[in-house]
PDB file of C-alpha atoms and ligand atoms in Angstrom:
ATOM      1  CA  UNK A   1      81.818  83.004 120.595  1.00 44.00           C
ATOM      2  CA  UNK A   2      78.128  83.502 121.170  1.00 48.00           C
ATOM      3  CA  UNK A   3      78.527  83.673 124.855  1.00 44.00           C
ATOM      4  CA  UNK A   4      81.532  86.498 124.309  1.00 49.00           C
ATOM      5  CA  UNK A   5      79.044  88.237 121.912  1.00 44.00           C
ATOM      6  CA  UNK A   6      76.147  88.245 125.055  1.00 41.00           C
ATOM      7  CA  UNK A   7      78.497  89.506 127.437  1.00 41.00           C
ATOM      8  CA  UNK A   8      80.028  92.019 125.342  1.00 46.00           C
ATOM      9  CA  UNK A   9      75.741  93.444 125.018  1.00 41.00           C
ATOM     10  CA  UNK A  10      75.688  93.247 128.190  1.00 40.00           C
ATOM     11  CA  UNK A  11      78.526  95.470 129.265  1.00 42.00           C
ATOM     12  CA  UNK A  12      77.735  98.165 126.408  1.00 44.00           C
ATOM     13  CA  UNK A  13      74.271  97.909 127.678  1.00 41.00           C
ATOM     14  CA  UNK A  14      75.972  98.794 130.773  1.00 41.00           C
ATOM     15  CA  UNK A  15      77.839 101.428 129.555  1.00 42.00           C
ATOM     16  CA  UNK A  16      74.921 103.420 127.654  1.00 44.00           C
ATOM     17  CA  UNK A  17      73.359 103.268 131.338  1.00 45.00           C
ATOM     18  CA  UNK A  18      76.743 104.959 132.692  1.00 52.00           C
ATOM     19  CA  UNK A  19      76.356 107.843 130.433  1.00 52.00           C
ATOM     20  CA  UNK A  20      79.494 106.999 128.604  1.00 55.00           C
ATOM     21  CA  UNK A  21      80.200 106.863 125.085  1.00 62.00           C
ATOM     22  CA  UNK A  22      78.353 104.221 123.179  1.00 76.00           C
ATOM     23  CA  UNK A  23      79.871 101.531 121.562  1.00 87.00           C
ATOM     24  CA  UNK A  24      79.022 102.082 117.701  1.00 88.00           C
ATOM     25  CA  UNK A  25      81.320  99.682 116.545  1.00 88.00           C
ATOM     26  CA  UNK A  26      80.281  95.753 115.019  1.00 86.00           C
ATOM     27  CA  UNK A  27      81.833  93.509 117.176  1.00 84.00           C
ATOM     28  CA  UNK A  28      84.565  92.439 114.739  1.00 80.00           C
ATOM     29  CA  UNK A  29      86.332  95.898 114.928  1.00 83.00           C
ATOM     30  CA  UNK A  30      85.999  96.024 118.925  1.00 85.00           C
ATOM     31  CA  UNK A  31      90.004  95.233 119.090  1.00 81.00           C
ATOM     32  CA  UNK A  32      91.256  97.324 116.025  1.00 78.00           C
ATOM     33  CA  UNK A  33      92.141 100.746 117.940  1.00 78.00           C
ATOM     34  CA  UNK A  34      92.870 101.372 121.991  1.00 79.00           C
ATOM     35  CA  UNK A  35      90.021 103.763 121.595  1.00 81.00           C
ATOM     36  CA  UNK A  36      86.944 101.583 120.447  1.00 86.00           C
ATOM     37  CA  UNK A  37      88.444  98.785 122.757  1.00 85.00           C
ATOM     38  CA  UNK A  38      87.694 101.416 125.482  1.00 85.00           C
ATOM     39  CA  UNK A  39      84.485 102.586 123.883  1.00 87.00           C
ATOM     40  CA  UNK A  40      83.427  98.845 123.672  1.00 88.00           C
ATOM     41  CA  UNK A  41      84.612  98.082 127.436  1.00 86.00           C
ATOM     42  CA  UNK A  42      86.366  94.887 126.039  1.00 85.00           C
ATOM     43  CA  UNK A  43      89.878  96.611 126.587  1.00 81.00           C
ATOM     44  CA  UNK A  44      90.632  93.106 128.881  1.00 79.00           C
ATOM     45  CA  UNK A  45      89.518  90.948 126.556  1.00 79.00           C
ATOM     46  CA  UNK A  46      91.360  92.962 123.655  1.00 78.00           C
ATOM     47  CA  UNK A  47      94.715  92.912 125.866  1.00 70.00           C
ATOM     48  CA  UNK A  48      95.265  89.350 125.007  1.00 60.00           C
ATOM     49  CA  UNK A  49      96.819  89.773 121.546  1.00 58.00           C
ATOM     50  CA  UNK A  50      98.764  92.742 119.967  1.00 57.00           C
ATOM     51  CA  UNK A  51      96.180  95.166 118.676  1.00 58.00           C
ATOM     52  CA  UNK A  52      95.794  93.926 114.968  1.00 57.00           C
ATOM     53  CA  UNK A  53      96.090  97.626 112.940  1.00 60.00           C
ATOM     54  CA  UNK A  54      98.855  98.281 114.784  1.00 75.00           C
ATOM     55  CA  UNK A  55     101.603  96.084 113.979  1.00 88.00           C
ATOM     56  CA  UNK A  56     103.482  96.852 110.866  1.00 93.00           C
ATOM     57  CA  UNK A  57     103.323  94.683 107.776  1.00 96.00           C
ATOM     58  CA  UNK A  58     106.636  92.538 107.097  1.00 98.00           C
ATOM     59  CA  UNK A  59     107.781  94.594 104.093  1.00 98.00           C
ATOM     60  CA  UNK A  60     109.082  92.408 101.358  1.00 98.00           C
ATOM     61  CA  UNK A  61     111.121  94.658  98.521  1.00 98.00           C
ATOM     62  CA  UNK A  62     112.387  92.842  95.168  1.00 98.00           C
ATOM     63  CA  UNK A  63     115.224  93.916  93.327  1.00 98.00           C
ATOM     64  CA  UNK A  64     114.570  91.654  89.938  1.00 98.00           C
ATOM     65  CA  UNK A  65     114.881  92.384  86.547  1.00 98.00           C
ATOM     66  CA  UNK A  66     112.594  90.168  84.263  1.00 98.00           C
ATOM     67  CA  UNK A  67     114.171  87.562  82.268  1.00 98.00           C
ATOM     68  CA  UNK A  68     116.263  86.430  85.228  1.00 97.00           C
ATOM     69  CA  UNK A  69     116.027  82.678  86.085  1.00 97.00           C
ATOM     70  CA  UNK A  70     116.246  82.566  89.786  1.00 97.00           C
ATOM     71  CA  UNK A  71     114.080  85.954  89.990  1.00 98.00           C
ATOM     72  CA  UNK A  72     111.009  84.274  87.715  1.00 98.00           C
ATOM     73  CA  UNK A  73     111.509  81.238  90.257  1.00 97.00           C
ATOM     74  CA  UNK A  74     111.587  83.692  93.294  1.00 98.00           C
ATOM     75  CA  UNK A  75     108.482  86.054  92.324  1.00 98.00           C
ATOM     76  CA  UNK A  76     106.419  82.979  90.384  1.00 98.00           C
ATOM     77  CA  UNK A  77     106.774  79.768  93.278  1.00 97.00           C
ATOM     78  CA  UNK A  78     107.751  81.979  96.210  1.00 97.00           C
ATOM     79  CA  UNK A  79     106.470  85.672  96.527  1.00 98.00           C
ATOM     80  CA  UNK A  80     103.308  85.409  94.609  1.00 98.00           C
ATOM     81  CA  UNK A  81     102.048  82.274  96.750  1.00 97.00           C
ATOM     82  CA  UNK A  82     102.873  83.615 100.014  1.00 97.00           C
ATOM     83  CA  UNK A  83     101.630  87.384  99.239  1.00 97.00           C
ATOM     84  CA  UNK A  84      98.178  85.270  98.710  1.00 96.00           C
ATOM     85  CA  UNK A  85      98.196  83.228 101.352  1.00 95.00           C
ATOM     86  CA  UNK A  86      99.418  86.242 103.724  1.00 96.00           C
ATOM     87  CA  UNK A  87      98.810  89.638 102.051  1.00 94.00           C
ATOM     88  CA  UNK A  88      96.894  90.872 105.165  1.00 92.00           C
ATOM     89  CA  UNK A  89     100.172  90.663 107.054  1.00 95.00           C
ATOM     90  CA  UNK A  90     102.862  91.213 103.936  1.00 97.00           C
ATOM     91  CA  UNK A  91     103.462  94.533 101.907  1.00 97.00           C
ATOM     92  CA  UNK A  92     105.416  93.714  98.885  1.00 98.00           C
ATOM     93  CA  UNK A  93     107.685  96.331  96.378  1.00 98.00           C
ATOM     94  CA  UNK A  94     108.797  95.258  93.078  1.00 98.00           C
ATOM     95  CA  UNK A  95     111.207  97.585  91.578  1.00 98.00           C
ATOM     96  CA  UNK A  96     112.401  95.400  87.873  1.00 98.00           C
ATOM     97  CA  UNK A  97     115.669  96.795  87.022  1.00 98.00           C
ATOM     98  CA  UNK A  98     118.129  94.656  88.642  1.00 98.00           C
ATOM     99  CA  UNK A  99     121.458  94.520  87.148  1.00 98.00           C
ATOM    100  CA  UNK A 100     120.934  97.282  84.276  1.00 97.00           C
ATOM    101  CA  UNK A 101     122.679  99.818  83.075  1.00 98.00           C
ATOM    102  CA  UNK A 102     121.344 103.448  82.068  1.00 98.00           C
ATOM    103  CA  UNK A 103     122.962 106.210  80.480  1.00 97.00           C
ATOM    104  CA  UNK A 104     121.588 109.898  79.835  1.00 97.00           C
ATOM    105  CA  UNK A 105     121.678 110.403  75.757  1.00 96.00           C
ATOM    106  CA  UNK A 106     120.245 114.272  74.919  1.00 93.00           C
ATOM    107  CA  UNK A 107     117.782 114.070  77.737  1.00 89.00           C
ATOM    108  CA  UNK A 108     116.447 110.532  76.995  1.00 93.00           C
ATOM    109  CA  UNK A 109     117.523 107.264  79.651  1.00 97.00           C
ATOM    110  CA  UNK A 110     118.961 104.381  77.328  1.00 98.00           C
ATOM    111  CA  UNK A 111     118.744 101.078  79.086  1.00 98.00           C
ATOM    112  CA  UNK A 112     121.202  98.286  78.598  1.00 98.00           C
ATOM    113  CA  UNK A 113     119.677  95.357  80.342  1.00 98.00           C
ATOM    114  CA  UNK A 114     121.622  91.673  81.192  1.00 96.00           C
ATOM    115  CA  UNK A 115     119.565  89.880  79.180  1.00 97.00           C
ATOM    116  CA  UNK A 116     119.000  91.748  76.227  1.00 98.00           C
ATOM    117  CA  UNK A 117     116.747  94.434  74.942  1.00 98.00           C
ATOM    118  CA  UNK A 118     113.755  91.296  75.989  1.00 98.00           C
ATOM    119  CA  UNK A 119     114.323  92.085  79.160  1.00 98.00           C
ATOM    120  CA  UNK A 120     114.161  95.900  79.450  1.00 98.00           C
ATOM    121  CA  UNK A 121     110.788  95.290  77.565  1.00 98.00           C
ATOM    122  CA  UNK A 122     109.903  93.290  80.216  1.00 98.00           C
ATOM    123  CA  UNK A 123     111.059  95.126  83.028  1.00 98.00           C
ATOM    124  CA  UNK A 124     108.889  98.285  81.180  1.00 98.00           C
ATOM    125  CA  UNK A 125     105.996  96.552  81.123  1.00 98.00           C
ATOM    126  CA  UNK A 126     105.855  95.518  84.426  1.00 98.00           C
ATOM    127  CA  UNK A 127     106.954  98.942  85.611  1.00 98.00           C
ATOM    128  CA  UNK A 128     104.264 100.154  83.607  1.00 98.00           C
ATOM    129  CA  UNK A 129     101.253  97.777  84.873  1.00 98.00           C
ATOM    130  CA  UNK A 130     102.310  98.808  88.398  1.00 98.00           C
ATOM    131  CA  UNK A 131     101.596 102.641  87.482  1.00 98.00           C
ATOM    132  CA  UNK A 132      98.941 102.418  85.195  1.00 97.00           C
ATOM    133  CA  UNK A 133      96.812  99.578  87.696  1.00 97.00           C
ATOM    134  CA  UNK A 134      98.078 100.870  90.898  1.00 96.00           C
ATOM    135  CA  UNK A 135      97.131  98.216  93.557  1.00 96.00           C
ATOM    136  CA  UNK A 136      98.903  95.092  93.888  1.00 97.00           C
ATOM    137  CA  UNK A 137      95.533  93.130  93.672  1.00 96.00           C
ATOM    138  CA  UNK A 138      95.178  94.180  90.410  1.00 96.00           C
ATOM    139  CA  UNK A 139      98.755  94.043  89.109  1.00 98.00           C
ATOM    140  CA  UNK A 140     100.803  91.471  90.931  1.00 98.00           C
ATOM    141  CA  UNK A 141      98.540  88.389  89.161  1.00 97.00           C
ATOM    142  CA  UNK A 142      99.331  90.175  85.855  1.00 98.00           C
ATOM    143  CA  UNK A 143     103.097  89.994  86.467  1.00 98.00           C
ATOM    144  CA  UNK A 144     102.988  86.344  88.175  1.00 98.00           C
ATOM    145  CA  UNK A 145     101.258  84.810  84.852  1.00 98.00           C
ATOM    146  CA  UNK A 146     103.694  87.076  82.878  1.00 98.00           C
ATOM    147  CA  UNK A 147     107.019  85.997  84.903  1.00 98.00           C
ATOM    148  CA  UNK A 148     105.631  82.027  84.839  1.00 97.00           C
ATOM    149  CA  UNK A 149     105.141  81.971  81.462  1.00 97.00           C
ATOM    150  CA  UNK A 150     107.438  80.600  79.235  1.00 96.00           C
ATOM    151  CA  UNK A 151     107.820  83.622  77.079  1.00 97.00           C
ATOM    152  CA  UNK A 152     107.244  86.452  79.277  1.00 97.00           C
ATOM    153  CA  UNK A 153     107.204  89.471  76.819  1.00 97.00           C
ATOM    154  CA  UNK A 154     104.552  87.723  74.785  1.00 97.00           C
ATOM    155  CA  UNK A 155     102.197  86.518  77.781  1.00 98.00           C
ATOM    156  CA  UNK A 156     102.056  89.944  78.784  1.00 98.00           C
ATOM    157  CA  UNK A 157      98.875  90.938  76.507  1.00 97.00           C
ATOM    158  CA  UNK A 158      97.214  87.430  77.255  1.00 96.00           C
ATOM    159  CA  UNK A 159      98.250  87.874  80.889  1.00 97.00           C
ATOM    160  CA  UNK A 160      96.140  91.141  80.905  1.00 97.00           C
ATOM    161  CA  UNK A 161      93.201  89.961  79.656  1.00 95.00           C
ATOM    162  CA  UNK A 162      92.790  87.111  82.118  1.00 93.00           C
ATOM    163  CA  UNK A 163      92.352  89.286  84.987  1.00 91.00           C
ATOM    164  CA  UNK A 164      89.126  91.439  86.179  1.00 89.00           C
ATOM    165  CA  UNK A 165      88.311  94.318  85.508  1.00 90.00           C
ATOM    166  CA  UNK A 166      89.798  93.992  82.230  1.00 92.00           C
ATOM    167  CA  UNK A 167      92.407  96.963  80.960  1.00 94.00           C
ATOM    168  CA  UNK A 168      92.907  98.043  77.087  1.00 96.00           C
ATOM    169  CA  UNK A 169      96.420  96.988  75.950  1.00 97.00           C
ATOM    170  CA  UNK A 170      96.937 100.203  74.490  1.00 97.00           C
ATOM    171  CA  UNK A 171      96.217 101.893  78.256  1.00 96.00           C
ATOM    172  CA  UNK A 172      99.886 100.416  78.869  1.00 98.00           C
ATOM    173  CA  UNK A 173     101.388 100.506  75.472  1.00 98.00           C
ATOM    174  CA  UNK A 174     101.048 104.594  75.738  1.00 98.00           C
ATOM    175  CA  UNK A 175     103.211 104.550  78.910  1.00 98.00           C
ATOM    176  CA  UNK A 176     105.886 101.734  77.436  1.00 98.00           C
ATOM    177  CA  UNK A 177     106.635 103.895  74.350  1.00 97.00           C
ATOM    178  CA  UNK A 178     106.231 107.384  75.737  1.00 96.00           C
ATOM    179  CA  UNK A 179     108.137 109.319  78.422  1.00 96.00           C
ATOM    180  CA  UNK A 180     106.014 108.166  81.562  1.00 98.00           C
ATOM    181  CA  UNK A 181     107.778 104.892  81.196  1.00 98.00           C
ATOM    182  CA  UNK A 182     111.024 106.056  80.317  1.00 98.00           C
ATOM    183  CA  UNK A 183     110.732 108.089  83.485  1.00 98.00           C
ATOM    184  CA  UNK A 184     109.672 105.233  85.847  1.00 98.00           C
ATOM    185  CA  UNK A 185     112.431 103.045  84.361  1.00 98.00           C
ATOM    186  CA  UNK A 186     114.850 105.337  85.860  1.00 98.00           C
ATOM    187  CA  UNK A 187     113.192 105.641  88.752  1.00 98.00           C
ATOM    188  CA  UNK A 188     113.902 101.866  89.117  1.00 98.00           C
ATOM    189  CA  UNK A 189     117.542 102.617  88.030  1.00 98.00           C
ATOM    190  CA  UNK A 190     117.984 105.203  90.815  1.00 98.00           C
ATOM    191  CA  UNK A 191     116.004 102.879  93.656  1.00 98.00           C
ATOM    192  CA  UNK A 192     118.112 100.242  93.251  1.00 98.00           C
ATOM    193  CA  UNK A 193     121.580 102.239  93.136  1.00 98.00           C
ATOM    194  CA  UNK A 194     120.575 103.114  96.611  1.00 98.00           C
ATOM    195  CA  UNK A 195     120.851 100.285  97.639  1.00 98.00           C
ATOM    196  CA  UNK A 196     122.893 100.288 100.590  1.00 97.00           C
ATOM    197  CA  UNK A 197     124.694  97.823 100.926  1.00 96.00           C
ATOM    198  CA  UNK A 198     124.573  97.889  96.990  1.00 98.00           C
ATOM    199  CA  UNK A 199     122.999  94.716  95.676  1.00 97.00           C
ATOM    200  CA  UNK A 200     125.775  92.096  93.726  1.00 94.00           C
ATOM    201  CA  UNK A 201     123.099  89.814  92.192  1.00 97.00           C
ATOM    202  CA  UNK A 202     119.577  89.469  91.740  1.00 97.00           C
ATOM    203  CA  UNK A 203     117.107  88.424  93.012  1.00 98.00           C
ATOM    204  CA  UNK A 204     117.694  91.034  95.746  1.00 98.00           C
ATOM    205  CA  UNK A 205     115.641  90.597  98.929  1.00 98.00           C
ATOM    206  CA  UNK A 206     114.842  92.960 101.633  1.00 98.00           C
ATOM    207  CA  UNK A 207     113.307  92.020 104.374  1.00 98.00           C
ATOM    208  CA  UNK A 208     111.639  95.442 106.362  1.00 98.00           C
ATOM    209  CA  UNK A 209     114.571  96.811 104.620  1.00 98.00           C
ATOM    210  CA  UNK A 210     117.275  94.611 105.415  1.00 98.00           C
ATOM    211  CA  UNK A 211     119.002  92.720 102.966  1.00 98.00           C
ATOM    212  CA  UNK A 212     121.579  89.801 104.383  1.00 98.00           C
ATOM    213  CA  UNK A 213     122.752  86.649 102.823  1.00 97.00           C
ATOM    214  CA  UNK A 214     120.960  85.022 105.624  1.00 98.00           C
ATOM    215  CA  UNK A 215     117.944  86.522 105.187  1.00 98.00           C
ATOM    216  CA  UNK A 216     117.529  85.928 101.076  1.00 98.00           C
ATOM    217  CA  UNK A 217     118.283  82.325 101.304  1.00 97.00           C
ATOM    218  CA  UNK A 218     115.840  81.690 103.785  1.00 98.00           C
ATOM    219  CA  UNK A 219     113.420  83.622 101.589  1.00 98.00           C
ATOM    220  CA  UNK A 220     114.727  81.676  98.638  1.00 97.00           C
ATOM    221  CA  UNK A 221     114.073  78.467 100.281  1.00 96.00           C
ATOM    222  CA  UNK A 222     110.489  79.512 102.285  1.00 96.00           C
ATOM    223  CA  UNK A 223     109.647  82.940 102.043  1.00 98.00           C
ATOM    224  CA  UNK A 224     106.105  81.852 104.000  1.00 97.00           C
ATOM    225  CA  UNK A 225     107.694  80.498 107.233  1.00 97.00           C
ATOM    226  CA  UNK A 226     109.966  83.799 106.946  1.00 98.00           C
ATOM    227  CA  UNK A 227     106.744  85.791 106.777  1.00 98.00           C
ATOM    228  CA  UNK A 228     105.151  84.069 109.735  1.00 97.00           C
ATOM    229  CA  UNK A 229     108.160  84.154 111.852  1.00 96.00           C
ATOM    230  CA  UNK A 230     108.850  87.996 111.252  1.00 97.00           C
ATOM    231  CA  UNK A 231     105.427  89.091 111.936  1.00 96.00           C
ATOM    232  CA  UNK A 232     105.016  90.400 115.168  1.00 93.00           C
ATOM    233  CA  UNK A 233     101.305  90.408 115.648  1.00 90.00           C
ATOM    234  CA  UNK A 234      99.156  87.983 116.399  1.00 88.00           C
ATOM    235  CA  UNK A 235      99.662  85.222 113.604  1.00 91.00           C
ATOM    236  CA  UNK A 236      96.949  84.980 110.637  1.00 91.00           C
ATOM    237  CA  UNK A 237      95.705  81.541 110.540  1.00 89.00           C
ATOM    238  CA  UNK A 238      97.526  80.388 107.839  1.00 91.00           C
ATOM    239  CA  UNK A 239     100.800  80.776 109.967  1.00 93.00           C
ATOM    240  CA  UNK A 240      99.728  78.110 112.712  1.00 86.00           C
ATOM    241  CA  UNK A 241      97.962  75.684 110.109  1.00 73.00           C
ATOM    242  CA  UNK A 242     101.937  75.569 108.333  1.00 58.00           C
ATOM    243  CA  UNK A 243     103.180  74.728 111.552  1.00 52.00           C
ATOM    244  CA  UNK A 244     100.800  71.881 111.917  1.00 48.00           C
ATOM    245  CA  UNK A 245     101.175  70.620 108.563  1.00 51.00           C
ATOM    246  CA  UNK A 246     104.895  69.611 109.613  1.00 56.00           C
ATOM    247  CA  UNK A 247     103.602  67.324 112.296  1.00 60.00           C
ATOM    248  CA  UNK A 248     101.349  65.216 109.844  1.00 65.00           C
ATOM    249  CA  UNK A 249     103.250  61.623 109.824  1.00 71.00           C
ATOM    250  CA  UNK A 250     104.740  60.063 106.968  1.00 76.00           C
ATOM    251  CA  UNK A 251     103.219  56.773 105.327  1.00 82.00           C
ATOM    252  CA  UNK A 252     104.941  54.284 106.691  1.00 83.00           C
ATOM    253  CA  UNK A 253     105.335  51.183 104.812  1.00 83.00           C
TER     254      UNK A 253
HETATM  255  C1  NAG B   1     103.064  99.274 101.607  1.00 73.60           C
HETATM  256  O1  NAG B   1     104.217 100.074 101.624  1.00 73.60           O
HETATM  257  C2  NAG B   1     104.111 101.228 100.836  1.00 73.60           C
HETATM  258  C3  NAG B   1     105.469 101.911 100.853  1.00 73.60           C
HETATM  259  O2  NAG B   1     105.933 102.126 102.154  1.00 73.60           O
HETATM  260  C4  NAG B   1     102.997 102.102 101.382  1.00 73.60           C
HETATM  261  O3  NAG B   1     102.858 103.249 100.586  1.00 73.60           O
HETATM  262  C5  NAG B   1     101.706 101.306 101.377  1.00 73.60           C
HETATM  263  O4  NAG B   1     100.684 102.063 101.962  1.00 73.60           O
HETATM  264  C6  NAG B   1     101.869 100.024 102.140  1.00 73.60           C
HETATM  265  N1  NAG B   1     100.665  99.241 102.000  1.00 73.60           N
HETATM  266  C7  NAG B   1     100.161  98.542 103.027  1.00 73.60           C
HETATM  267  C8  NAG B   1      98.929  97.768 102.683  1.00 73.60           C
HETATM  268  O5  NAG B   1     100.644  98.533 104.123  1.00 73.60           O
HETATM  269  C1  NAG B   2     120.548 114.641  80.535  1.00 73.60           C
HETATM  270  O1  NAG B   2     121.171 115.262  79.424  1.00 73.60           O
HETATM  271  C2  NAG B   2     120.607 116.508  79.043  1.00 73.60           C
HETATM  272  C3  NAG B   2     121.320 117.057  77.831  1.00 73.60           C
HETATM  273  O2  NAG B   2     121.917 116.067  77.069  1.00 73.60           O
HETATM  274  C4  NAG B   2     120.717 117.495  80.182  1.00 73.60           C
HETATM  275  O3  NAG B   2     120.096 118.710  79.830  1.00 73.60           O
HETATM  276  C5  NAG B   2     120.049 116.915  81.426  1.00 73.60           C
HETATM  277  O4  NAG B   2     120.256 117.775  82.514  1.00 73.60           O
HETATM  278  C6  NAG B   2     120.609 115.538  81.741  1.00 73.60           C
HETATM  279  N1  NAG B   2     119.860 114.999  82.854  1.00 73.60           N
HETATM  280  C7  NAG B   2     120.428 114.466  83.928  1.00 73.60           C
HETATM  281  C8  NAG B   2     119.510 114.025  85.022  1.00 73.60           C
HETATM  282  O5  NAG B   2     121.631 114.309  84.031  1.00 73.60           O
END
């Protein structure tokens, strides 16, 4: 590493002598972009692996709706580990609606969810600490502690307070009970009627947009190795160590 570090001084020290354009980049961002590769004259030594930025996330999309068994096991032991183990290489989209029903009554959307008027509640408030927090590190912990817990609709206040920096109650409260909610509820509705093909159960798994049988069970049974094998970059660390984990021997007796 050192030694890679020396040379690479050496050639921009070289380069500033050429008259061309300096390298003004630390050396960790030398193979992020064609352009400071060039700038950096490492373009060789940057050809060995896909250029990082440039290959797409693996875009993981959920199609849940809250009280759901299989989707609290999915999102709590399956999504939520992986998505911290490989967020850097992973863009996940929750949309909690799942297999509801909505209906227009005098301008307002009534939701009739599968598991009860809970579970809309549920599904609201997770719609609403995606809006109201914005960035997946701040509100995918939220709705892991919330879907793990064994009352999810009550955890959600104590789930909120766990997490840094700390958000009033009342911030999401205004958008459960007023119309922002009621408007990104059928939002969710109209997401996942597009569909296509149109989901028959839930949890409903796309993978970059592709949903097959194939494809959900392996997610169901290891989203992380599905992660790993559908990234096309280079492979984060975390990727190879899983590999090598499988080739540890058993105790013998
Ligand atoms: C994840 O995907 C969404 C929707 O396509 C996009 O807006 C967002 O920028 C992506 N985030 C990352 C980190 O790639
Ligand atoms: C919902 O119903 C109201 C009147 O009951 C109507 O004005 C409005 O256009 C409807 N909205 C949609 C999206 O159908």
């Amino acid at each position: 590493m050192r030694v890679a570090v020396v040379v690479a001084c050496v050639l921009w020290a070289v380069s500033e002598a050429d008259g061309r354009p300096a390298c003004a980049y630390p050396p960790a961002q030398w193979c992020d972009s064609h352009h400071i590769a060039v700038a950096c004259q490492v373009e060789q030594q940057c050809l060995g692996f896909k250029l990082k930025k440039e290959v797409d996330p693996v875009m993981i999309s959920l199609y849940y709706e809250s009280l759901c068994q299989a989707c609290r096991y999915f999102l709590a032991l399956q999504l939520f580990p992986t998505w911290l183990m490989l967020n850097d290489i992973m863009n996940v989209t929750l949309v909690p609606y799942g297999n509801a029903l909505e209906k227009n009554e005098s301008g307002k959307w009534v939701f009739d969810c599968q598991h009860g008027e809970q579970e809309c509640t549920g599904n609201m408030i997770e719609t609403c600490l995606m809006h109201t927090l914005q960035d997946a590190d701040r509100y995918f912990p939220i709705i892991f502690c919330m879907e793990l817990a064994a009352d999810v609709i009550a955890a959600a206040q104590l789930c909120l307070q766990i997490y840094e920096p700390k958000v009033p109650w009342t911030n999401i409260e205004s958008c459960i009970t007023g119309d922002l909610g009621n408007k990104l509820m059928h939002q969710n509705a109209e997401l996942t009627r597009a569909l296509n093909p149109p989901h028959d159960y839930v949890p409903w798994i796309l993978v970059n947009g592709k949903h097959t049988d194939d494809l959900e069970n392996e997610a169901m049974n290891s989203l992380f190795n599905l992660v790993c094998k559908t990234y096309s970059g280079e492979k984060p660390q975390a990727c190879t160590k899983a590999d090598g984990r499988k080739s540890i021997p058993k105790c013998m007796i």
